[in-house]
Amino acid sequence: MRGDRNTVAVTDDPVLAPFNAAGVLSPADVHVARRIAALSGEQVPGPVRLATALAVRAVRTGSTCVQLDRLAELAADTQRALAERAALDPSAAVPDAPDWPSTGELVAALQSSPLVTGCAGGPLRPLALAQSLDGPLLYLRKYFRQENAIREILDERAGRRPVVDEEALATALERAFGPVGDGDGRYDRQRAAAALAACSWTTVLAGGPGTGKTYTVARILAVLQSVLGPATRIGLCAPTGRAAAQMQSAIGAYRRQSGLLTGEQTAVTVHRMLGARPDGTFKRGPGNRLPYDVVVVDETSMLSVTLMSRLLGALRPDSRLILVGDPHQLVSVEAGAVLADLVDRAQSPSPSESESGAADAGRPRPELLPAPVRGGADFTGPEWTSLAAGVITLRRGHRYGGVIAAVAEAVNDGRADEVLELIAGEQPGPATVTLVDPEELDPVRDQVRSAAAALCDAALAGDAAGALEALSAHRVLCAHRDGRYGVGGWSRQVTAWIGDDLPPAPDGGAWYPGEPLLVTANDPAQDVYNGDVGVVIADGQDVTTVFERGRQITRLHPSQLADTVPVYAMTIHRSQGSQFGAVTVVLPPAASELLSRELLYTAITRAEHTVRIVGTQEALRAAVQRRVQRASGLRSVVRED
């Protein structure tokens, strides 16, 4: 939150200028708000101009609306940021804190504003003021409509169930998962997820890393194909090409091994499935529905509210939708936190409960779940409620355990003291989590050099599988792209550590064996996608690059790769969906706005056995205590004023 020459708008607006100078509003927020007011052709009072600018700011910062009852918190944050600026540089000119109107004052002004009620000179009605269980919410109307579309479509789909032959379903479940009771005796939530997907039009399959979400999706598809018939049309998609390719590879491997899933399932990006056009429109929509009987969306946490509304609008009413992801991971870079909202929404009161206190007769109830879904007796009360709403969470992790799992859980719950105690205490077992002083990096340097040596040895030997295994042994993850604490600074640090050990490029070429590469653009023709990581290996007198796709290895000459950069460190955002033996997590100072528990959780859970956190206790505590706050009405009942 800053107000310097780069962030101060050129404006004479007496209401907006102080908020811009204090760092609350960006120049874009100010100019868009003033343009909206000018287009209305009406006199727009100061409080409404401010509310409009805050609604623009909300979308810019990832929210779909402004939670007006929480403006006092934003005011306090502004006051604190200005005080910190003054303390850091007493000689600097720090602006005064702006005067914030009360929530009641803003609501009253908005209720009578043409920007909400409609303008006399035309149909412009850019703002929506709504009431919710979280108090009054202010939207740019586009996002209010998108949220409403999501809510209405999901409610309609939840109000009915597909007709399923329960005997045929039970047989299909046993073929895919084995007899009930195998294993440790606990009811298998993965089996329950498959039963829920067969008996629901919409299913949310949530779970942390390593809980078997993709494993479960493959078996869900086999069960659905068995129940619905071999001609079942299956659509697979994800927000990124890399995530789509990973899902396709995992499902393809299951198809080849099990023989229970027939046909060739091709995964694409959500944009490609919907037929995105260069002008931002889509071929698929309510007038041109998707042809699939089943649609699976992986990494749904990365899906924006805009894209989710487009996808739901393009589904046939008789298509099953399966949304898969981890609600605790980093969310979409655009507005919305759809997956987390849907998981929370499954526990929220129904409209009848919230308005009259009575149970809603039309709301799905746990006791009405089909028998195959009710097969388990160890679900908790809240889990039964979520099941009735089509949401199931896998809880048993298979990627890591011990202290990594304990730290990840404490981070999710915001228990900073416990996180520090776990890291400082004894850590029995192979998994470890340590805090590394930023000025004492010897352990990190040794890890980096060891990993680089193993990578170069395998690459020089032309061992593709060995090189890829060494490539995933360790990764440096940063919150920032640039600067001392970012990918740029740490890439320079890593190359300084390993530079003397690197082999020369053959024949003086541009590529050396052991060079790790990050793909920065989708290239379906070569089967590589933005975010893929590969490595250069020796190939006779030349070199080639190798990428892992499930259990298969893709080989390409470096000249076939159009958009790549060396990857000695990567952002935590890019690491989503990846898995490494060990990770080094670089935390910026505690004041960094990027620090959050979602960021830290995502980074920690990339590791199988070793996590090193480079940072101070203050920065670690700040990350655990700061949660990404994305205001949304999707979690509760919303009614426009």
PDB file of N, CA, C and O in Angstrom, residues 405-472:
ATOM      1  N   ALA A 405       3.045 -32.904   7.108  1.00  0.00           N
ATOM      2  CA  ALA A 405       1.583 -32.900   7.214  1.00  0.00           C
ATOM      3  C   ALA A 405       1.131 -32.075   8.413  1.00  0.00           C
ATOM      4  O   ALA A 405       0.153 -31.316   8.324  1.00  0.00           O
ATOM      5  N   ALA A 406       1.835 -32.207   9.541  1.00  0.00           N
ATOM      6  CA  ALA A 406       1.449 -31.466  10.751  1.00  0.00           C
ATOM      7  C   ALA A 406       1.628 -29.963  10.558  1.00  0.00           C
ATOM      8  O   ALA A 406       0.770 -29.164  10.958  1.00  0.00           O
ATOM      9  N   VAL A 407       2.744 -29.562   9.938  1.00  0.00           N
ATOM     10  CA  VAL A 407       2.982 -28.134   9.691  1.00  0.00           C
ATOM     11  C   VAL A 407       1.954 -27.588   8.704  1.00  0.00           C
ATOM     12  O   VAL A 407       1.409 -26.489   8.899  1.00  0.00           O
ATOM     13  N   ALA A 408       1.665 -28.345   7.633  1.00  0.00           N
ATOM     14  CA  ALA A 408       0.680 -27.887   6.643  1.00  0.00           C
ATOM     15  C   ALA A 408      -0.686 -27.679   7.287  1.00  0.00           C
ATOM     16  O   ALA A 408      -1.375 -26.688   7.011  1.00  0.00           O
ATOM     17  N   GLU A 409      -1.084 -28.596   8.171  1.00  0.00           N
ATOM     18  CA  GLU A 409      -2.376 -28.459   8.842  1.00  0.00           C
ATOM     19  C   GLU A 409      -2.389 -27.245   9.767  1.00  0.00           C
ATOM     20  O   GLU A 409      -3.374 -26.496   9.807  1.00  0.00           O
ATOM     21  N   ALA A 410      -1.287 -27.028  10.498  1.00  0.00           N
ATOM     22  CA  ALA A 410      -1.218 -25.865  11.394  1.00  0.00           C
ATOM     23  C   ALA A 410      -1.220 -24.562  10.604  1.00  0.00           C
ATOM     24  O   ALA A 410      -1.825 -23.565  11.027  1.00  0.00           O
ATOM     25  N   VAL A 411      -0.551 -24.554   9.449  1.00  0.00           N
ATOM     26  CA  VAL A 411      -0.571 -23.364   8.590  1.00  0.00           C
ATOM     27  C   VAL A 411      -1.993 -23.080   8.136  1.00  0.00           C
ATOM     28  O   VAL A 411      -2.471 -21.939   8.184  1.00  0.00           O
ATOM     29  N   ASN A 412      -2.702 -24.115   7.676  1.00  0.00           N
ATOM     30  CA  ASN A 412      -4.081 -23.942   7.213  1.00  0.00           C
ATOM     31  C   ASN A 412      -4.973 -23.368   8.293  1.00  0.00           C
ATOM     32  O   ASN A 412      -5.894 -22.590   8.020  1.00  0.00           O
ATOM     33  N   ASP A 413      -4.740 -23.778   9.537  1.00  0.00           N
ATOM     34  CA  ASP A 413      -5.570 -23.318  10.650  1.00  0.00           C
ATOM     35  C   ASP A 413      -5.105 -21.990  11.224  1.00  0.00           C
ATOM     36  O   ASP A 413      -5.710 -21.476  12.165  1.00  0.00           O
ATOM     37  N   GLY A 414      -3.989 -21.453  10.710  1.00  0.00           N
ATOM     38  CA  GLY A 414      -3.498 -20.169  11.195  1.00  0.00           C
ATOM     39  C   GLY A 414      -2.837 -20.225  12.563  1.00  0.00           C
ATOM     40  O   GLY A 414      -2.755 -19.204  13.246  1.00  0.00           O
ATOM     41  N   ARG A 415      -2.305 -21.393  12.943  1.00  0.00           N
ATOM     42  CA  ARG A 415      -1.704 -21.553  14.271  1.00  0.00           C
ATOM     43  C   ARG A 415      -0.197 -21.302  14.169  1.00  0.00           C
ATOM     44  O   ARG A 415       0.610 -22.234  14.066  1.00  0.00           O
ATOM     45  N   ALA A 416       0.207 -20.031  14.202  1.00  0.00           N
ATOM     46  CA  ALA A 416       1.605 -19.659  13.982  1.00  0.00           C
ATOM     47  C   ALA A 416       2.516 -20.205  15.073  1.00  0.00           C
ATOM     48  O   ALA A 416       3.624 -20.686  14.782  1.00  0.00           O
ATOM     49  N   ASP A 417       2.097 -20.123  16.334  1.00  0.00           N
ATOM     50  CA  ASP A 417       2.935 -20.632  17.423  1.00  0.00           C
ATOM     51  C   ASP A 417       3.209 -22.122  17.251  1.00  0.00           C
ATOM     52  O   ASP A 417       4.338 -22.587  17.459  1.00  0.00           O
ATOM     53  N   GLU A 418       2.191 -22.871  16.867  1.00  0.00           N
ATOM     54  CA  GLU A 418       2.362 -24.309  16.679  1.00  0.00           C
ATOM     55  C   GLU A 418       3.292 -24.606  15.506  1.00  0.00           C
ATOM     56  O   GLU A 418       4.108 -25.543  15.565  1.00  0.00           O
ATOM     57  N   VAL A 419       3.199 -23.817  14.437  1.00  0.00           N
ATOM     58  CA  VAL A 419       4.100 -24.006  13.299  1.00  0.00           C
ATOM     59  C   VAL A 419       5.551 -23.852  13.744  1.00  0.00           C
ATOM     60  O   VAL A 419       6.419 -24.682  13.430  1.00  0.00           O
ATOM     61  N   LEU A 420       5.827 -22.791  14.504  1.00  0.00           N
ATOM     62  CA  LEU A 420       7.194 -22.557  14.969  1.00  0.00           C
ATOM     63  C   LEU A 420       7.651 -23.647  15.925  1.00  0.00           C
ATOM     64  O   LEU A 420       8.814 -24.074  15.890  1.00  0.00           O
ATOM     65  N   GLU A 421       6.746 -24.120  16.776  1.00  0.00           N
ATOM     66  CA  GLU A 421       7.101 -25.193  17.710  1.00  0.00           C
ATOM     67  C   GLU A 421       7.405 -26.491  16.966  1.00  0.00           C
ATOM     68  O   GLU A 421       8.352 -27.213  17.302  1.00  0.00           O
ATOM     69  N   LEU A 422       6.608 -26.815  15.976  1.00  0.00           N
ATOM     70  CA  LEU A 422       6.838 -28.034  15.200  1.00  0.00           C
ATOM     71  C   LEU A 422       8.180 -27.993  14.482  1.00  0.00           C
ATOM     72  O   LEU A 422       8.918 -28.983  14.440  1.00  0.00           O
ATOM     73  N   ILE A 423       8.507 -26.838  13.930  1.00  0.00           N
ATOM     74  CA  ILE A 423       9.760 -26.718  13.188  1.00  0.00           C
ATOM     75  C   ILE A 423      10.959 -26.785  14.131  1.00  0.00           C
ATOM     76  O   ILE A 423      11.998 -27.370  13.802  1.00  0.00           O
ATOM     77  N   ALA A 424      10.817 -26.201  15.320  1.00  0.00           N
ATOM     78  CA  ALA A 424      11.934 -26.177  16.271  1.00  0.00           C
ATOM     79  C   ALA A 424      12.067 -27.476  17.057  1.00  0.00           C
ATOM     80  O   ALA A 424      13.132 -27.757  17.623  1.00  0.00           O
ATOM     81  N   GLY A 425      11.026 -28.287  17.122  1.00  0.00           N
ATOM     82  CA  GLY A 425      11.034 -29.484  17.952  1.00  0.00           C
ATOM     83  C   GLY A 425      11.655 -30.680  17.258  1.00  0.00           C
ATOM     84  O   GLY A 425      12.129 -30.612  16.120  1.00  0.00           O
ATOM     85  N   GLU A 426      11.639 -31.803  17.974  1.00  0.00           N
ATOM     86  CA  GLU A 426      12.141 -33.051  17.400  1.00  0.00           C
ATOM     87  C   GLU A 426      11.213 -33.509  16.272  1.00  0.00           C
ATOM     88  O   GLU A 426      10.001 -33.392  16.367  1.00  0.00           O
ATOM     89  N   GLN A 427      11.827 -34.065  15.229  1.00  0.00           N
ATOM     90  CA  GLN A 427      11.059 -34.483  14.066  1.00  0.00           C
ATOM     91  C   GLN A 427      11.406 -35.924  13.721  1.00  0.00           C
ATOM     92  O   GLN A 427      12.233 -36.177  12.839  1.00  0.00           O
ATOM     93  N   PRO A 428      10.773 -36.874  14.413  1.00  0.00           N
ATOM     94  CA  PRO A 428      11.049 -38.282  14.111  1.00  0.00           C
ATOM     95  C   PRO A 428      10.533 -38.650  12.730  1.00  0.00           C
ATOM     96  O   PRO A 428       9.541 -38.110  12.247  1.00  0.00           O
ATOM     97  N   GLY A 429      11.210 -39.555  12.099  1.00  0.00           N
ATOM     98  CA  GLY A 429      10.798 -39.981  10.762  1.00  0.00           C
ATOM     99  C   GLY A 429      11.622 -39.297   9.693  1.00  0.00           C
ATOM    100  O   GLY A 429      12.409 -38.383   9.956  1.00  0.00           O
ATOM    101  N   PRO A 430      11.421 -39.708   8.458  1.00  0.00           N
ATOM    102  CA  PRO A 430      12.250 -39.188   7.354  1.00  0.00           C
ATOM    103  C   PRO A 430      11.923 -37.755   6.948  1.00  0.00           C
ATOM    104  O   PRO A 430      12.757 -37.072   6.362  1.00  0.00           O
ATOM    105  N   ALA A 431      10.709 -37.269   7.206  1.00  0.00           N
ATOM    106  CA  ALA A 431      10.323 -35.928   6.771  1.00  0.00           C
ATOM    107  C   ALA A 431      10.859 -34.874   7.732  1.00  0.00           C
ATOM    108  O   ALA A 431      10.858 -35.071   8.954  1.00  0.00           O
ATOM    109  N   THR A 432      11.311 -33.743   7.185  1.00  0.00           N
ATOM    110  CA  THR A 432      11.813 -32.653   8.016  1.00  0.00           C
ATOM    111  C   THR A 432      11.350 -31.313   7.465  1.00  0.00           C
ATOM    112  O   THR A 432      11.208 -31.133   6.253  1.00  0.00           O
ATOM    113  N   VAL A 433      11.130 -30.367   8.374  1.00  0.00           N
ATOM    114  CA  VAL A 433      10.851 -28.981   8.018  1.00  0.00           C
ATOM    115  C   VAL A 433      11.758 -28.114   8.881  1.00  0.00           C
ATOM    116  O   VAL A 433      11.708 -28.201  10.115  1.00  0.00           O
ATOM    117  N   THR A 434      12.610 -27.298   8.262  1.00  0.00           N
ATOM    118  CA  THR A 434      13.541 -26.463   9.020  1.00  0.00           C
ATOM    119  C   THR A 434      13.431 -25.012   8.573  1.00  0.00           C
ATOM    120  O   THR A 434      13.052 -24.718   7.432  1.00  0.00           O
ATOM    121  N   LEU A 435      13.782 -24.117   9.492  1.00  0.00           N
ATOM    122  CA  LEU A 435      13.818 -22.683   9.206  1.00  0.00           C
ATOM    123  C   LEU A 435      15.282 -22.283   9.063  1.00  0.00           C
ATOM    124  O   LEU A 435      16.090 -22.514   9.969  1.00  0.00           O
ATOM    125  N   VAL A 436      15.643 -21.692   7.921  1.00  0.00           N
ATOM    126  CA  VAL A 436      17.022 -21.340   7.610  1.00  0.00           C
ATOM    127  C   VAL A 436      17.184 -19.829   7.676  1.00  0.00           C
ATOM    128  O   VAL A 436      16.417 -19.087   7.041  1.00  0.00           O
ATOM    129  N   ASP A 437      18.180 -19.371   8.438  1.00  0.00           N
ATOM    130  CA  ASP A 437      18.490 -17.949   8.520  1.00  0.00           C
ATOM    131  C   ASP A 437      18.915 -17.447   7.139  1.00  0.00           C
ATOM    132  O   ASP A 437      19.785 -18.045   6.492  1.00  0.00           O
ATOM    133  N   PRO A 438      18.320 -16.346   6.636  1.00  0.00           N
ATOM    134  CA  PRO A 438      18.688 -15.841   5.308  1.00  0.00           C
ATOM    135  C   PRO A 438      20.163 -15.483   5.170  1.00  0.00           C
ATOM    136  O   PRO A 438      20.673 -15.378   4.049  1.00  0.00           O
ATOM    137  N   GLU A 439      20.872 -15.270   6.303  1.00  0.00           N
ATOM    138  CA  GLU A 439      22.285 -14.940   6.250  1.00  0.00           C
ATOM    139  C   GLU A 439      23.175 -16.167   6.403  1.00  0.00           C
ATOM    140  O   GLU A 439      24.399 -16.044   6.372  1.00  0.00           O
ATOM    141  N   GLU A 440      22.585 -17.337   6.611  1.00  0.00           N
ATOM    142  CA  GLU A 440      23.368 -18.556   6.807  1.00  0.00           C
ATOM    143  C   GLU A 440      22.816 -19.648   5.883  1.00  0.00           C
ATOM    144  O   GLU A 440      22.066 -20.528   6.295  1.00  0.00           O
ATOM    145  N   LEU A 441      23.219 -19.578   4.624  1.00  0.00           N
ATOM    146  CA  LEU A 441      22.615 -20.403   3.578  1.00  0.00           C
ATOM    147  C   LEU A 441      23.420 -21.654   3.231  1.00  0.00           C
ATOM    148  O   LEU A 441      23.163 -22.281   2.199  1.00  0.00           O
ATOM    149  N   ASP A 442      24.380 -22.031   4.065  1.00  0.00           N
ATOM    150  CA  ASP A 442      25.197 -23.204   3.749  1.00  0.00           C
ATOM    151  C   ASP A 442      24.367 -24.467   3.489  1.00  0.00           C
ATOM    152  O   ASP A 442      24.653 -25.211   2.536  1.00  0.00           O
ATOM    153  N   PRO A 443      23.331 -24.770   4.314  1.00  0.00           N
ATOM    154  CA  PRO A 443      22.540 -25.985   4.041  1.00  0.00           C
ATOM    155  C   PRO A 443      21.854 -25.948   2.671  1.00  0.00           C
ATOM    156  O   PRO A 443      21.766 -26.969   1.981  1.00  0.00           O
ATOM    157  N   VAL A 444      21.382 -24.771   2.279  1.00  0.00           N
ATOM    158  CA  VAL A 444      20.719 -24.643   0.979  1.00  0.00           C
ATOM    159  C   VAL A 444      21.738 -24.782  -0.150  1.00  0.00           C
ATOM    160  O   VAL A 444      21.496 -25.473  -1.148  1.00  0.00           O
ATOM    161  N   ARG A 445      22.892 -24.133   0.015  1.00  0.00           N
ATOM    162  CA  ARG A 445      23.931 -24.235  -1.021  1.00  0.00           C
ATOM    163  C   ARG A 445      24.349 -25.684  -1.228  1.00  0.00           C
ATOM    164  O   ARG A 445      24.488 -26.141  -2.373  1.00  0.00           O
ATOM    165  N   ASP A 446      24.540 -26.413  -0.125  1.00  0.00           N
ATOM    166  CA  ASP A 446      24.951 -27.812  -0.247  1.00  0.00           C
ATOM    167  C   ASP A 446      23.887 -28.638  -0.972  1.00  0.00           C
ATOM    168  O   ASP A 446      24.206 -29.496  -1.806  1.00  0.00           O
ATOM    169  N   GLN A 447      22.602 -28.379  -0.642  1.00  0.00           N
ATOM    170  CA  GLN A 447      21.513 -29.101  -1.307  1.00  0.00           C
ATOM    171  C   GLN A 447      21.476 -28.778  -2.791  1.00  0.00           C
ATOM    172  O   GLN A 447      21.330 -29.671  -3.642  1.00  0.00           O
ATOM    173  N   VAL A 448      21.618 -27.509  -3.139  1.00  0.00           N
ATOM    174  CA  VAL A 448      21.577 -27.080  -4.534  1.00  0.00           C
ATOM    175  C   VAL A 448      22.726 -27.705  -5.320  1.00  0.00           C
ATOM    176  O   VAL A 448      22.534 -28.226  -6.437  1.00  0.00           O
ATOM    177  N   ARG A 449      23.920 -27.682  -4.767  1.00  0.00           N
ATOM    178  CA  ARG A 449      25.073 -28.228  -5.477  1.00  0.00           C
ATOM    179  C   ARG A 449      24.962 -29.740  -5.634  1.00  0.00           C
ATOM    180  O   ARG A 449      25.317 -30.296  -6.679  1.00  0.00           O
ATOM    181  N   SER A 450      24.469 -30.412  -4.602  1.00  0.00           N
ATOM    182  CA  SER A 450      24.308 -31.864  -4.680  1.00  0.00           C
ATOM    183  C   SER A 450      23.294 -32.240  -5.752  1.00  0.00           C
ATOM    184  O   SER A 450      23.515 -33.153  -6.555  1.00  0.00           O
ATOM    185  N   ALA A 451      22.147 -31.526  -5.776  1.00  0.00           N
ATOM    186  CA  ALA A 451      21.108 -31.807  -6.766  1.00  0.00           C
ATOM    187  C   ALA A 451      21.610 -31.511  -8.179  1.00  0.00           C
ATOM    188  O   ALA A 451      21.349 -32.268  -9.126  1.00  0.00           O
ATOM    189  N   ALA A 452      22.363 -30.409  -8.347  1.00  0.00           N
ATOM    190  CA  ALA A 452      22.878 -30.047  -9.666  1.00  0.00           C
ATOM    191  C   ALA A 452      23.894 -31.073 -10.152  1.00  0.00           C
ATOM    192  O   ALA A 452      23.930 -31.417 -11.349  1.00  0.00           O
ATOM    193  N   ALA A 453      24.723 -31.591  -9.244  1.00  0.00           N
ATOM    194  CA  ALA A 453      25.723 -32.592  -9.633  1.00  0.00           C
ATOM    195  C   ALA A 453      25.051 -33.870 -10.109  1.00  0.00           C
ATOM    196  O   ALA A 453      25.444 -34.454 -11.132  1.00  0.00           O
ATOM    197  N   ALA A 454      24.026 -34.315  -9.370  1.00  0.00           N
ATOM    198  CA  ALA A 454      23.304 -35.529  -9.774  1.00  0.00           C
ATOM    199  C   ALA A 454      22.613 -35.323 -11.119  1.00  0.00           C
ATOM    200  O   ALA A 454      22.582 -36.232 -11.973  1.00  0.00           O
ATOM    201  N   LEU A 455      22.075 -34.143 -11.337  1.00  0.00           N
ATOM    202  CA  LEU A 455      21.396 -33.841 -12.598  1.00  0.00           C
ATOM    203  C   LEU A 455      22.385 -33.851 -13.762  1.00  0.00           C
ATOM    204  O   LEU A 455      22.122 -34.447 -14.820  1.00  0.00           O
ATOM    205  N   CYS A 456      23.534 -33.227 -13.564  1.00  0.00           N
ATOM    206  CA  CYS A 456      24.521 -33.175 -14.644  1.00  0.00           C
ATOM    207  C   CYS A 456      25.096 -34.556 -14.948  1.00  0.00           C
ATOM    208  O   CYS A 456      25.319 -34.896 -16.124  1.00  0.00           O
ATOM    209  N   ASP A 457      25.332 -35.364 -13.924  1.00  0.00           N
ATOM    210  CA  ASP A 457      25.863 -36.709 -14.144  1.00  0.00           C
ATOM    211  C   ASP A 457      24.908 -37.528 -15.014  1.00  0.00           C
ATOM    212  O   ASP A 457      25.331 -38.187 -15.979  1.00  0.00           O
ATOM    213  N   ALA A 458      23.611 -37.513 -14.662  1.00  0.00           N
ATOM    214  CA  ALA A 458      22.633 -38.279 -15.438  1.00  0.00           C
ATOM    215  C   ALA A 458      22.490 -37.711 -16.837  1.00  0.00           C
ATOM    216  O   ALA A 458      22.362 -38.453 -17.826  1.00  0.00           O
ATOM    217  N   ALA A 459      22.534 -36.378 -16.963  1.00  0.00           N
ATOM    218  CA  ALA A 459      22.365 -35.745 -18.271  1.00  0.00           C
ATOM    219  C   ALA A 459      23.552 -36.047 -19.178  1.00  0.00           C
ATOM    220  O   ALA A 459      23.386 -36.319 -20.377  1.00  0.00           O
ATOM    221  N   LEU A 460      24.759 -36.007 -18.641  1.00  0.00           N
ATOM    222  CA  LEU A 460      25.947 -36.308 -19.445  1.00  0.00           C
ATOM    223  C   LEU A 460      25.943 -37.756 -19.920  1.00  0.00           C
ATOM    224  O   LEU A 460      26.456 -38.069 -21.001  1.00  0.00           O
ATOM    225  N   ALA A 461      25.376 -38.650 -19.100  1.00  0.00           N
ATOM    226  CA  ALA A 461      25.287 -40.061 -19.475  1.00  0.00           C
ATOM    227  C   ALA A 461      24.149 -40.332 -20.449  1.00  0.00           C
ATOM    228  O   ALA A 461      23.980 -41.476 -20.902  1.00  0.00           O
ATOM    229  N   GLY A 462      23.351 -39.310 -20.763  1.00  0.00           N
ATOM    230  CA  GLY A 462      22.207 -39.502 -21.662  1.00  0.00           C
ATOM    231  C   GLY A 462      21.082 -40.289 -21.027  1.00  0.00           C
ATOM    232  O   GLY A 462      20.218 -40.837 -21.729  1.00  0.00           O
ATOM    233  N   ASP A 463      21.054 -40.322 -19.699  1.00  0.00           N
ATOM    234  CA  ASP A 463      20.048 -41.091 -18.951  1.00  0.00           C
ATOM    235  C   ASP A 463      18.813 -40.210 -18.740  1.00  0.00           C
ATOM    236  O   ASP A 463      18.755 -39.428 -17.789  1.00  0.00           O
ATOM    237  N   ALA A 464      17.831 -40.342 -19.635  1.00  0.00           N
ATOM    238  CA  ALA A 464      16.649 -39.472 -19.575  1.00  0.00           C
ATOM    239  C   ALA A 464      15.877 -39.669 -18.277  1.00  0.00           C
ATOM    240  O   ALA A 464      15.526 -38.691 -17.591  1.00  0.00           O
ATOM    241  N   ALA A 465      15.587 -40.920 -17.921  1.00  0.00           N
ATOM    242  CA  ALA A 465      14.813 -41.179 -16.704  1.00  0.00           C
ATOM    243  C   ALA A 465      15.567 -40.705 -15.471  1.00  0.00           C
ATOM    244  O   ALA A 465      14.984 -40.097 -14.561  1.00  0.00           O
ATOM    245  N   GLY A 466      16.885 -40.961 -15.430  1.00  0.00           N
ATOM    246  CA  GLY A 466      17.677 -40.531 -14.284  1.00  0.00           C
ATOM    247  C   GLY A 466      17.754 -39.026 -14.174  1.00  0.00           C
ATOM    248  O   GLY A 466      17.709 -38.460 -13.073  1.00  0.00           O
ATOM    249  N   ALA A 467      17.871 -38.342 -15.320  1.00  0.00           N
ATOM    250  CA  ALA A 467      17.937 -36.880 -15.302  1.00  0.00           C
ATOM    251  C   ALA A 467      16.622 -36.276 -14.817  1.00  0.00           C
ATOM    252  O   ALA A 467      16.614 -35.310 -14.043  1.00  0.00           O
ATOM    253  N   LEU A 468      15.498 -36.833 -15.277  1.00  0.00           N
ATOM    254  CA  LEU A 468      14.201 -36.315 -14.841  1.00  0.00           C
ATOM    255  C   LEU A 468      13.973 -36.573 -13.358  1.00  0.00           C
ATOM    256  O   LEU A 468      13.389 -35.744 -12.653  1.00  0.00           O
ATOM    257  N   GLU A 469      14.446 -37.720 -12.879  1.00  0.00           N
ATOM    258  CA  GLU A 469      14.334 -38.001 -11.447  1.00  0.00           C
ATOM    259  C   GLU A 469      15.180 -37.010 -10.644  1.00  0.00           C
ATOM    260  O   GLU A 469      14.737 -36.485  -9.618  1.00  0.00           O
ATOM    261  N   ALA A 470      16.396 -36.724 -11.128  1.00  0.00           N
ATOM    262  CA  ALA A 470      17.252 -35.759 -10.443  1.00  0.00           C
ATOM    263  C   ALA A 470      16.660 -34.349 -10.515  1.00  0.00           C
ATOM    264  O   ALA A 470      16.793 -33.556  -9.578  1.00  0.00           O
ATOM    265  N   LEU A 471      15.989 -34.034 -11.617  1.00  0.00           N
ATOM    266  CA  LEU A 471      15.382 -32.717 -11.791  1.00  0.00           C
ATOM    267  C   LEU A 471      14.307 -32.445 -10.748  1.00  0.00           C
ATOM    268  O   LEU A 471      14.132 -31.315 -10.292  1.00  0.00           O
ATOM    269  N   SER A 472      13.592 -33.492 -10.364  1.00  0.00           N
ATOM    270  CA  SER A 472      12.506 -33.321  -9.396  1.00  0.00           C
ATOM    271  C   SER A 472      12.958 -33.571  -7.960  1.00  0.00           C
ATOM    272  O   SER A 472      12.133 -33.582  -7.052  1.00  0.00           O
TER     273      SER A 472
END
